[in-house]
Tab-separated table of C-alpha atoms in Angstrom:
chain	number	residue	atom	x	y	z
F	246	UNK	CA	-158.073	-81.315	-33.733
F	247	UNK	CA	-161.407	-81.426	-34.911
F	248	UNK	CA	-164.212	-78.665	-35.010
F	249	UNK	CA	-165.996	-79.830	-31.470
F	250	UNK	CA	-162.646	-79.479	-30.220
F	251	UNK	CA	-162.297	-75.963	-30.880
F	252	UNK	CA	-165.786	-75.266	-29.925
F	253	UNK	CA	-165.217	-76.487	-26.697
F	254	UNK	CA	-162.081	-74.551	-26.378
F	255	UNK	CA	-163.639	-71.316	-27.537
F	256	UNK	CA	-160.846	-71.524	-30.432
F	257	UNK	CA	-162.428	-69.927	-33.735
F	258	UNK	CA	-161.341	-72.677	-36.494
F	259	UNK	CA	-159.169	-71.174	-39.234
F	260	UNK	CA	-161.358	-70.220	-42.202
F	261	UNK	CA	-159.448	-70.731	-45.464
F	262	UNK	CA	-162.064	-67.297	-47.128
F	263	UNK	CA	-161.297	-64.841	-44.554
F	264	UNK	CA	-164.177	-64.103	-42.336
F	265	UNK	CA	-161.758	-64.342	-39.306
F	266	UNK	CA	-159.492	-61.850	-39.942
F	267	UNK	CA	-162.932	-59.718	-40.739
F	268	UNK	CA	-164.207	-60.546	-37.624
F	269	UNK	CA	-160.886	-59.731	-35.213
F	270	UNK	CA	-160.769	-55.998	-37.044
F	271	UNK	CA	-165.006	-55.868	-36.499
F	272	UNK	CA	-163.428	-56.425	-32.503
F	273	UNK	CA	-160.878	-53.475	-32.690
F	274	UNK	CA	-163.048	-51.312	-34.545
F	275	UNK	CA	-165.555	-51.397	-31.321
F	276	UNK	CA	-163.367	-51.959	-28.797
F	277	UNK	CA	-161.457	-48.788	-30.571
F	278	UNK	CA	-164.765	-46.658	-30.385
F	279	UNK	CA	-166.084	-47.740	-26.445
F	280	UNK	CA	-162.570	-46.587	-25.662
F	281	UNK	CA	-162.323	-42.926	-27.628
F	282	UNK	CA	-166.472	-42.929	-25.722
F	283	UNK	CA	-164.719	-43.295	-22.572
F	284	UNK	CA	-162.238	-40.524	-23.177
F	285	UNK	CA	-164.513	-38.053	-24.550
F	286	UNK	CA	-167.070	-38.908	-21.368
F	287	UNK	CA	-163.207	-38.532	-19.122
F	288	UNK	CA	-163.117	-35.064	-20.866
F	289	UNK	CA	-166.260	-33.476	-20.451
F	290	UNK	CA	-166.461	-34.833	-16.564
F	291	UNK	CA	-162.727	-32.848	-16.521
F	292	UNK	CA	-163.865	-29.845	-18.570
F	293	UNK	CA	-167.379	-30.040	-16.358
F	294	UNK	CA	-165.738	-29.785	-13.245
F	295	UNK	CA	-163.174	-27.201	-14.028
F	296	UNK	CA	-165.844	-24.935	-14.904
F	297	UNK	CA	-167.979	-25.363	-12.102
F	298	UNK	CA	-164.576	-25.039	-10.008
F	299	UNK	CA	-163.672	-21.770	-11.458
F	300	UNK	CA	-167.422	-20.427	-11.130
F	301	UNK	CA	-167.331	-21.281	-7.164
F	302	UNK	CA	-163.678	-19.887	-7.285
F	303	UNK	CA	-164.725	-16.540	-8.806
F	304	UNK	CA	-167.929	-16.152	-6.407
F	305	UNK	CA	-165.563	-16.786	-3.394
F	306	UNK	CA	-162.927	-14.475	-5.250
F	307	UNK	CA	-165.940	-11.623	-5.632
F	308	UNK	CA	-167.058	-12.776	-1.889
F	309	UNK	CA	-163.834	-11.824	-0.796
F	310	UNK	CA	-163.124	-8.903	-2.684
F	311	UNK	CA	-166.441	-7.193	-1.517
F	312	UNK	CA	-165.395	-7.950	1.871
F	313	UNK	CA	-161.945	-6.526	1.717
F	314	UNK	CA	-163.177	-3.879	0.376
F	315	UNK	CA	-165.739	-2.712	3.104
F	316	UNK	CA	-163.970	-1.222	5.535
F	317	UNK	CA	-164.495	-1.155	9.314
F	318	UNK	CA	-164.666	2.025	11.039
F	319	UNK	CA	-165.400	3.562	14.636
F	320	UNK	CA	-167.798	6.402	14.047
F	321	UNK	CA	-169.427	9.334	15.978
F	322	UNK	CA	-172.119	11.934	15.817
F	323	UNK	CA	-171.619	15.993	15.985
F	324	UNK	CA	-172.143	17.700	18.882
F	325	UNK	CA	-173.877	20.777	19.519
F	326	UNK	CA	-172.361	21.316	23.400
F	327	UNK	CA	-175.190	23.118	25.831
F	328	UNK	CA	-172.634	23.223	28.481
F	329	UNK	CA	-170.229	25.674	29.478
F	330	UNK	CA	-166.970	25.596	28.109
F	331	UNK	CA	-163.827	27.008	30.098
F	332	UNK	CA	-161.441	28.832	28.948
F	333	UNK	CA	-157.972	27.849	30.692
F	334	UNK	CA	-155.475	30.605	30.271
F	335	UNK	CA	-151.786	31.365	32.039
F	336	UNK	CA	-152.233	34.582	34.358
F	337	UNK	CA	-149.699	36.276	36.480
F	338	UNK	CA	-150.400	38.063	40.371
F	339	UNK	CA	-149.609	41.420	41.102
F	340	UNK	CA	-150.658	43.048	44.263
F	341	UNK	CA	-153.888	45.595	43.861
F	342	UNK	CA	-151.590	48.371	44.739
F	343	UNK	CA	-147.713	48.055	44.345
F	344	UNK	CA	-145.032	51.231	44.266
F	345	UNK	CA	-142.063	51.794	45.256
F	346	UNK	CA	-141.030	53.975	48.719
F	347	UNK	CA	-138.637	57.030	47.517
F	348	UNK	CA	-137.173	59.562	49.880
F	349	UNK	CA	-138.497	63.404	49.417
F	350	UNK	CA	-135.666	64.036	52.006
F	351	UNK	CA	-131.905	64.127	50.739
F	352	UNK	CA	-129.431	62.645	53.612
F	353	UNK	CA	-128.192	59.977	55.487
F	354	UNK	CA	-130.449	56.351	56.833
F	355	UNK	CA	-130.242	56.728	60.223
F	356	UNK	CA	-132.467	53.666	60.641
F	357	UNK	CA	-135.057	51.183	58.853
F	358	UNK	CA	-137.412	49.250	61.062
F	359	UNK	CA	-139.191	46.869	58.266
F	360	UNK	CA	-137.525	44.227	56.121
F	361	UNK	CA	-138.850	42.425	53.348
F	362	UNK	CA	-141.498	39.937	54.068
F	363	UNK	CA	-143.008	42.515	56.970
F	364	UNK	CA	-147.092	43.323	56.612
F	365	UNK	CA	-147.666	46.713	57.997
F	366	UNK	CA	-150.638	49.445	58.557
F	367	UNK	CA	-151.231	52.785	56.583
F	368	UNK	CA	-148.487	55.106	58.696
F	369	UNK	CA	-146.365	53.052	59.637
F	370	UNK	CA	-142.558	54.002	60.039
F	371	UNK	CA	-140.106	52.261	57.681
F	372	UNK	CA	-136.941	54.249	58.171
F	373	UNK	CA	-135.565	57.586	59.359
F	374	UNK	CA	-133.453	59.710	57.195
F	375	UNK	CA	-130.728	61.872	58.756
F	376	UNK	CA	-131.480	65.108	56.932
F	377	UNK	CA	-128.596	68.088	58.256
F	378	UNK	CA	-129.058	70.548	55.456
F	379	UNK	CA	-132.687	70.295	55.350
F	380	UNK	CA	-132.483	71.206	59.449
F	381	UNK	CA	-130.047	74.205	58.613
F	382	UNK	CA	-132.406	75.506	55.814
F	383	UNK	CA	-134.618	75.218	58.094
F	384	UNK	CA	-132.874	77.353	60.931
F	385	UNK	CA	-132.006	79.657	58.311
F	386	UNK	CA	-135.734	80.198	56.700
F	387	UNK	CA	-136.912	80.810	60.580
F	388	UNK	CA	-134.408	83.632	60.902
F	389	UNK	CA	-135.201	85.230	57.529
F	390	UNK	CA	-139.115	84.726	58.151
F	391	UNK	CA	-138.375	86.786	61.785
F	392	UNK	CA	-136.540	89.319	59.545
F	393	UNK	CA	-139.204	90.033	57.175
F	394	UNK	CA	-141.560	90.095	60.219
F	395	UNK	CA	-139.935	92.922	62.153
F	396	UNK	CA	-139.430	95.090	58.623
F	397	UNK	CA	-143.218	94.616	58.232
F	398	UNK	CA	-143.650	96.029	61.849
F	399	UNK	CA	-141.104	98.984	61.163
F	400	UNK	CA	-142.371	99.301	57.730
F	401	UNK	CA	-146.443	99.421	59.284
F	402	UNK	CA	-145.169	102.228	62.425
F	403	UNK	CA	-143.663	104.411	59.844
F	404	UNK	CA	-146.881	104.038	57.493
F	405	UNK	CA	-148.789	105.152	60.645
F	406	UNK	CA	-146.548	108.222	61.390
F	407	UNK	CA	-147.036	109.368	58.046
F	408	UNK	CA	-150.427	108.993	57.756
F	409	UNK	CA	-150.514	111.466	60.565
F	410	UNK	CA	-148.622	114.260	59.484
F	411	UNK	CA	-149.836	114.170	55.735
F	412	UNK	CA	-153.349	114.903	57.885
F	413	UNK	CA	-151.103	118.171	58.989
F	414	UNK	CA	-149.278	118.560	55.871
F	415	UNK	CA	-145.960	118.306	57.258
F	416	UNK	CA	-145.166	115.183	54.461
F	417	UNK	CA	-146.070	115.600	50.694
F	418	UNK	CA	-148.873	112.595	49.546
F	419	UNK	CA	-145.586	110.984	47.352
F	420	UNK	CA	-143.640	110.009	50.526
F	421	UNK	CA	-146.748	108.485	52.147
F	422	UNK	CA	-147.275	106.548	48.608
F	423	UNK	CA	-143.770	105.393	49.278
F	424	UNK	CA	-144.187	104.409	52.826
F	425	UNK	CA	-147.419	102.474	52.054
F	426	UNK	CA	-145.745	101.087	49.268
F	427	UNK	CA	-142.833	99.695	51.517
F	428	UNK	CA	-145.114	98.217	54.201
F	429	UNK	CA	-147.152	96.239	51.353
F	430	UNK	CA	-143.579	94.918	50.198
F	431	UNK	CA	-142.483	93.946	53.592
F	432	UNK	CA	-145.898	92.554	54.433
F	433	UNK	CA	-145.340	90.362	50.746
F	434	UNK	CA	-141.671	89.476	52.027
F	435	UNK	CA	-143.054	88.110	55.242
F	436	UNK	CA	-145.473	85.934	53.659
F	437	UNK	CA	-142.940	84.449	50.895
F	438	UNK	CA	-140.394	83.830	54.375
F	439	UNK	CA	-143.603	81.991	55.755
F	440	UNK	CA	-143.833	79.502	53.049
F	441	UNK	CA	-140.382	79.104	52.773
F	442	UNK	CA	-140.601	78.199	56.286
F	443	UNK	CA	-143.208	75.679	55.898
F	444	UNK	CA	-141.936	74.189	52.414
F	445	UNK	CA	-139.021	73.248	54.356
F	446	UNK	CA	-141.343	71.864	56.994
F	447	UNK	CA	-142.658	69.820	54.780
F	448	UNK	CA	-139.534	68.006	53.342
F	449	UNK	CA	-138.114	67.670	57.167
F	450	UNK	CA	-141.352	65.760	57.640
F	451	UNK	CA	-139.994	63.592	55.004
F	452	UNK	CA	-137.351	62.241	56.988
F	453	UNK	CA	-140.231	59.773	58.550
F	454	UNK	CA	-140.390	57.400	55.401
F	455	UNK	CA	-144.457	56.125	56.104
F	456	UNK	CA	-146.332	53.308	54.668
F	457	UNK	CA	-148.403	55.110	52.246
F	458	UNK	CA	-150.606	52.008	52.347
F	459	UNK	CA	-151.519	48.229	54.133
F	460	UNK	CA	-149.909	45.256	52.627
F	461	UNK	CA	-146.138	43.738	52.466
F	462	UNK	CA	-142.533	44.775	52.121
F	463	UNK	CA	-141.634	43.105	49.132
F	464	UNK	CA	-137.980	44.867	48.947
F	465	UNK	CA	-135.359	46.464	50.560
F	466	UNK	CA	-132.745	48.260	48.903
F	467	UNK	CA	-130.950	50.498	51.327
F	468	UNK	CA	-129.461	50.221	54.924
F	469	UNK	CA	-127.853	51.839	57.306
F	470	UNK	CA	-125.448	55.044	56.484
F	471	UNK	CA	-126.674	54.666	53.061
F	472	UNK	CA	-126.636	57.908	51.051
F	473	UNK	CA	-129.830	59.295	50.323
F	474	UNK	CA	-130.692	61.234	47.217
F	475	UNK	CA	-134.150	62.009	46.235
F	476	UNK	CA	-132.886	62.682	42.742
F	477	UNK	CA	-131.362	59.264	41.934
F	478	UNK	CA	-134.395	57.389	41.624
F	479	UNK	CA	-133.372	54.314	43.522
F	480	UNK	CA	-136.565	53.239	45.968
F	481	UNK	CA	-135.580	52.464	49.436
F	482	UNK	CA	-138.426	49.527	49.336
F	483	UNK	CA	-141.004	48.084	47.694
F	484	UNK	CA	-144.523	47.582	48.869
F	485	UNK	CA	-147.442	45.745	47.998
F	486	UNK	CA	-151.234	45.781	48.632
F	487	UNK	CA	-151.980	41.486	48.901
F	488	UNK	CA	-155.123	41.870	49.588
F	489	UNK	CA	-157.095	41.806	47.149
F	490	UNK	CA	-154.726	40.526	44.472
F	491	UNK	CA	-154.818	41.748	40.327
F	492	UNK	CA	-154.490	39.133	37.739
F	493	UNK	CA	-153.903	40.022	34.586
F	494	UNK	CA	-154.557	37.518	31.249
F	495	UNK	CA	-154.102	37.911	28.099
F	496	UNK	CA	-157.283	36.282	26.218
F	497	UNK	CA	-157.251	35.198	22.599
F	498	UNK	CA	-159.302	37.412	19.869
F	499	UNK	CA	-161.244	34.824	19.462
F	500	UNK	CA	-162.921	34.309	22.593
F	501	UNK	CA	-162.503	37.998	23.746
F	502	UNK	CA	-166.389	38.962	22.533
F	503	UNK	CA	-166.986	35.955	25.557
F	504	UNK	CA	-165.339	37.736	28.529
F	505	UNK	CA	-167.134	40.512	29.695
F	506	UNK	CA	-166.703	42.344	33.435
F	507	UNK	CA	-167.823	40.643	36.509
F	508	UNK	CA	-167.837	37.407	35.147
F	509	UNK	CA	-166.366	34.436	37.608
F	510	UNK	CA	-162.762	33.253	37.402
F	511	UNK	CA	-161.207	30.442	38.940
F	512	UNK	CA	-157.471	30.657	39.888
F	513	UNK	CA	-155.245	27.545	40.560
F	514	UNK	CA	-151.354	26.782	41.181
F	515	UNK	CA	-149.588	24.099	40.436
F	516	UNK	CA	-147.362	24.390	44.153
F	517	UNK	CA	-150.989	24.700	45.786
F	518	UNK	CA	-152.550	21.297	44.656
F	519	UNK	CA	-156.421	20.739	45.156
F	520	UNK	CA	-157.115	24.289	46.436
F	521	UNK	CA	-159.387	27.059	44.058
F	522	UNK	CA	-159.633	30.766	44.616
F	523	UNK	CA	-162.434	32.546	43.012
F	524	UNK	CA	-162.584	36.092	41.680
F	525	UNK	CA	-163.986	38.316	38.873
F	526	UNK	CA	-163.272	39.416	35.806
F	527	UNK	CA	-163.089	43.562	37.122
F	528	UNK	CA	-162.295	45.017	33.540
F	529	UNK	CA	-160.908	44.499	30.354
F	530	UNK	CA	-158.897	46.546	27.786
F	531	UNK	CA	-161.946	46.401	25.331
F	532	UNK	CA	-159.198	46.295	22.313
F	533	UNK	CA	-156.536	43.676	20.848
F	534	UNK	CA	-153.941	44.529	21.047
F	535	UNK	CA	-151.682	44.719	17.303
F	536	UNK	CA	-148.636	42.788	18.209
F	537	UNK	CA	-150.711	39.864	19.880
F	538	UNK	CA	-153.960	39.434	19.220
F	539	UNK	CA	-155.199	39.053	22.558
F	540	UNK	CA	-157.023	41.856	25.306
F	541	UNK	CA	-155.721	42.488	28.087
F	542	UNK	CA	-158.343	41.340	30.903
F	543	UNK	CA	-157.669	41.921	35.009
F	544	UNK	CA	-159.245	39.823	37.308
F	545	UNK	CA	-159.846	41.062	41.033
F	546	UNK	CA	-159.036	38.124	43.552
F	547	UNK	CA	-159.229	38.361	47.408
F	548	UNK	CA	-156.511	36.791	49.428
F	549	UNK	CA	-157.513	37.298	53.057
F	550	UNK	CA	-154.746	34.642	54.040
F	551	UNK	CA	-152.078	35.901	52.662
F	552	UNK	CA	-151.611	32.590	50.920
F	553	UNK	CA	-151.354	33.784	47.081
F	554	UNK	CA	-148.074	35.692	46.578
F	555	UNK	CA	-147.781	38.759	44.139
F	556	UNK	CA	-145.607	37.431	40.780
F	557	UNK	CA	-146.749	33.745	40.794
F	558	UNK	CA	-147.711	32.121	37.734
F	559	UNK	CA	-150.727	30.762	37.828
F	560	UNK	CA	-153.968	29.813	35.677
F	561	UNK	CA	-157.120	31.093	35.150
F	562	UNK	CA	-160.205	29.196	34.170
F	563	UNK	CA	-163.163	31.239	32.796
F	564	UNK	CA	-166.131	29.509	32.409
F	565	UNK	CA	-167.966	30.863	28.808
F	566	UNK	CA	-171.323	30.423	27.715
F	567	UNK	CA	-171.515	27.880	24.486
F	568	UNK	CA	-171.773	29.534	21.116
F	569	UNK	CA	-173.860	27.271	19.416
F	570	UNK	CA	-170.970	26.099	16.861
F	571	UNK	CA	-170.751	22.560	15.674
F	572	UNK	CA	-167.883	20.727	18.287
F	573	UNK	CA	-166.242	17.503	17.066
F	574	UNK	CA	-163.582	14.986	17.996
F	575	UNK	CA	-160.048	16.052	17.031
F	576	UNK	CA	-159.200	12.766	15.733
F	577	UNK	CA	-161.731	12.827	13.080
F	578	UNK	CA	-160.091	15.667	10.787
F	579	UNK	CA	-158.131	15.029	7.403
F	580	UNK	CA	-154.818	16.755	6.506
F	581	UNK	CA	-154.529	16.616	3.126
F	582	UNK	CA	-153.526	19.029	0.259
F	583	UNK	CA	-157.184	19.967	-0.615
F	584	UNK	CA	-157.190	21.601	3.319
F	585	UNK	CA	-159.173	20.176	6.656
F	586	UNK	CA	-161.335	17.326	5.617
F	587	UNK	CA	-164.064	15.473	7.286
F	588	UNK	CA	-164.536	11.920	6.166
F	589	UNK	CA	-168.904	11.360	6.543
F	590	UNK	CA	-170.855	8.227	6.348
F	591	UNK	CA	-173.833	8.333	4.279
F	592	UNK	CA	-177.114	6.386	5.072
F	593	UNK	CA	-175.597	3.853	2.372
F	594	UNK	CA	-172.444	3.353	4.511
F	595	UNK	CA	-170.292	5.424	1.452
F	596	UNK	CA	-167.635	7.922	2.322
F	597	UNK	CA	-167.889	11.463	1.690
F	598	UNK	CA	-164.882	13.759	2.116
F	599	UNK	CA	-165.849	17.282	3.432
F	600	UNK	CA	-163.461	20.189	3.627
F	601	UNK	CA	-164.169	21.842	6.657
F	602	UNK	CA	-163.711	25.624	8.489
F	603	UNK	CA	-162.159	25.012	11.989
F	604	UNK	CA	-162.802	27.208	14.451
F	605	UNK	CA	-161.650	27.283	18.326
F	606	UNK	CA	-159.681	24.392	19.760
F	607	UNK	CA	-160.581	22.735	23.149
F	608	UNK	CA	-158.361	20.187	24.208
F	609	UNK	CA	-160.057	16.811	22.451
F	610	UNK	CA	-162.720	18.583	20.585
F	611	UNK	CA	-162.503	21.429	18.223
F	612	UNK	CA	-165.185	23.786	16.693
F	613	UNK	CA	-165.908	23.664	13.492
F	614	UNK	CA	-167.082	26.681	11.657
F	615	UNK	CA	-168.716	25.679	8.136
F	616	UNK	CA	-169.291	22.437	6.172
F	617	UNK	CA	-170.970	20.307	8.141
F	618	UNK	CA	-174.985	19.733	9.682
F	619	UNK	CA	-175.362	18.969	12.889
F	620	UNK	CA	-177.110	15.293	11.786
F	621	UNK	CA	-173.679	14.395	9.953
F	622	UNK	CA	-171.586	10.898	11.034
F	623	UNK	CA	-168.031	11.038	11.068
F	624	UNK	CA	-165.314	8.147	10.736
F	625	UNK	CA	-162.776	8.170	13.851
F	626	UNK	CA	-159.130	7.821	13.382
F	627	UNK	CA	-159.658	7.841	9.341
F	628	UNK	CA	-156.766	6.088	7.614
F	629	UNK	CA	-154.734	8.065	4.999
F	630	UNK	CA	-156.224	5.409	2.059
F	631	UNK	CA	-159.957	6.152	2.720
F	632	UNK	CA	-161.179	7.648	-0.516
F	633	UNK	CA	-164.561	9.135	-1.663
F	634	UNK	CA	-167.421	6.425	-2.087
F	635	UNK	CA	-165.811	3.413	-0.169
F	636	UNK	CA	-168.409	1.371	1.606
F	637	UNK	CA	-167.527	1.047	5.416
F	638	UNK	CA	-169.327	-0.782	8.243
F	639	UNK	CA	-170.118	0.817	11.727
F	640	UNK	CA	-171.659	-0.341	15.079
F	641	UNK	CA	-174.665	1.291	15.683
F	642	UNK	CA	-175.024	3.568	18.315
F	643	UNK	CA	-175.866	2.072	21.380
F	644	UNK	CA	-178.697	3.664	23.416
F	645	UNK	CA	-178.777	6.016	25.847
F	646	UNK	CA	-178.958	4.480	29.564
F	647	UNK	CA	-182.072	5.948	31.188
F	648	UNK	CA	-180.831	8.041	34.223
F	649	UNK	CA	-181.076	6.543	37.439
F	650	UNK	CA	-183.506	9.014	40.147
F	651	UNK	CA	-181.091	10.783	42.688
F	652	UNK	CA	-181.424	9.227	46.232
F	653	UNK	CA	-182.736	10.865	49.580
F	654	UNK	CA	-180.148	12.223	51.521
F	655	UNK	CA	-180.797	9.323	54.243
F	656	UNK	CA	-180.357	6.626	51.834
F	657	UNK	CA	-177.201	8.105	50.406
F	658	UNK	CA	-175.707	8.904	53.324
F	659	UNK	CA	-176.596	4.677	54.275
């Protein structure tokens, strides 16, 4: 084949001195660098893009971090209450005046004429009392008391007599001494028969067991044929006074500087739903007492309708003028070994632990004593992980709705 031939063909002729094999290593040479070009440009696209990769990563990574570590929290101010607070405290009724009925008169019950549950007046008769040795003293003191009175008439007559003849000097002055001396004896003996007479009066009377007082028989322990001794003790019944009534409460030392005398009190019981019964504070014990802590306060309550019964339970609600103390939500104290904490959101959104001094309780709020300023925010429902200097996030507080004017009676009543 000749050269034209391989020209045509694109065929390189074979040179006998070596320029082609010079020429096909000239080929690898640059096809050898293009390609190592290529992987170094592969390379530094890979390298390139990892590092912007891991740049984005670690801002999302820092993104996400910041975020998970701002908490979210329900917040709310401290309160300084204005209004009244009430005291709610358990109370027992006992009537204003309540004793028990005891026989002076020693005997047998003839009859009672009251039971339990019976209202009666001042002097009214509860029971008669069969009284036979009281009668028989009583015959018996009448006779003596007639005795002594006709030895004080003998013992006057003879007096007389011998007043008249010592005035003749028929009787020596010592026997008229002695005849004065026995009419002043039996006038003495007359008078101590008299009182005998009417002590014994006095306990027959007895045998009429009177209501000393108005209100209700709240017991009856004897009946009929029942033996009667004034010396046992035993009551025949029990009355009360239920109108007014006396409620007596037992008030923490803590709120006892609060309660002073003739201060309002509301009484409630749980059988009587949706009905109130006002009274007054009418004294207090004005000490605590050692083994409690608490004074001793009585209310004075009027129960014209009977309706209250002496020995309920019931409770007493005494409204108390606000002491000025700092009141927060129970929910927002800390237990934790360092004491009562307070967990308090800066104007940076950080927490701030406080220890706290609590004071009174009062159902959802409590008082707090020391530690905190009356501007302070607290965290609600703090977890047990919140620590000092966390950042939190918190809704603002959302304004106060402007208070709507009070209608006219007409259009409230339309």
């Amino acid at each position: 084949m000749s050269q034209e031939s391989h020209s045509q063909l694109a065929i390189h002729p074979i040179v006998d001195d070596g320029s082609h094999e010079l020429l096909k290593r000239r080929q690898v040479a640059r096809r050898t660098k293009i390609l190592a070009l290529i992987v170094l440009i592969v390379l530094a696209l890979g390298a390139a893009r990892t590092i912007v990769s891991r740049m984005l990563n670690g801002r999302t990574l820092e993104a996400d971090a910041t975020q998970l570590a701002t908490q979210y929290v329900k917040t709310a101010l401290v309160q300084t209450p204005d209004t009244v607070q009430t005291l709610v405290l358990p109370g027992t009724l006992q009537g204003f005046v309540q004793s028990p009925i005891s026989a002076r008169a020693g005997g047998y019950l003839r009859r009672w004429y009251k039971d339990i549950g019976s209202r009666v007046e001042k002097g009214d008769l509860l029971a008669d009392i069969e009284t036979p040795e009281i009668d028989q003293q009583l015959s018996q003191a009448v006779a003596a008391r007639q005795q002594a009175a006709a030895s004080l008439d003998l013992a006057k007559s003879s007096m007389v007599r011998w007043e008249a003849l010592r005035k003749r000097d028929a009787v020596s002055q010592q026997e008229l001494d002695e005849r004065r001396s026995a009419s002043a004896q039996a006038d003495s003996n007359l008078a101590a028969a008299e009182a005998n007479v009417e002590r014994l009066r006095q306990v027959s009377s007895f045998k009429r067991v009177v209501a000393p007082f108005a209100g209700v028989i709240t017991r009856r322990n004897v009946d009929v044929g029942d033996l009667i001794d004034p010396g046992a003790g035993r009551p025949l019944f029990t009355l009360a006074q239920t109108d007014p009534l006396r409620v007596y409460v037992n008030v923490p030392q803590s709120y006892a500087q609060m309660v002073k005398p003739g201060q309002e009190a509301i009484v409630t019981q749980s059988e009587l739903r949706g009905r109130k019964f006002q009274g007054k504070v009418a004294r207090t014990a004005a000490s605590i007492d050692i083994a409690t802590r608490t004074m001793q306060i009585e209310v004075a309550l009027p129960n014209p309708e009977g309706v209250l019964m002496p020995g309920s339970y019931v409770q007493v609600s005494l409204p108390l003028k606000p002491s000025g103390a700092l009141v927060i939500p129970n929910n927002a104290l800390l237990f934790r070994k360092e004491g009562s904490l307070v967990a308090v959101v800066d104007a940076q959104s950080k927490i701030h632990l406080k220890p706290v001094q609590i004071g009174r309780y009062f159902g959802e709020t409590v008082e707090i004593l020391d530690g905190l300023a009356a501007s302070d925010r607290l965290v609600l429902n703090p977890s047990d992980s919140l620590a000092e200097g966390d950042s939190v996030k918190y809704e603002p507080d959302a304004p106060a709705a402007p208070a709507t004017p009070a209608k006219p009676a007409a259009q409230a009543a339309s």
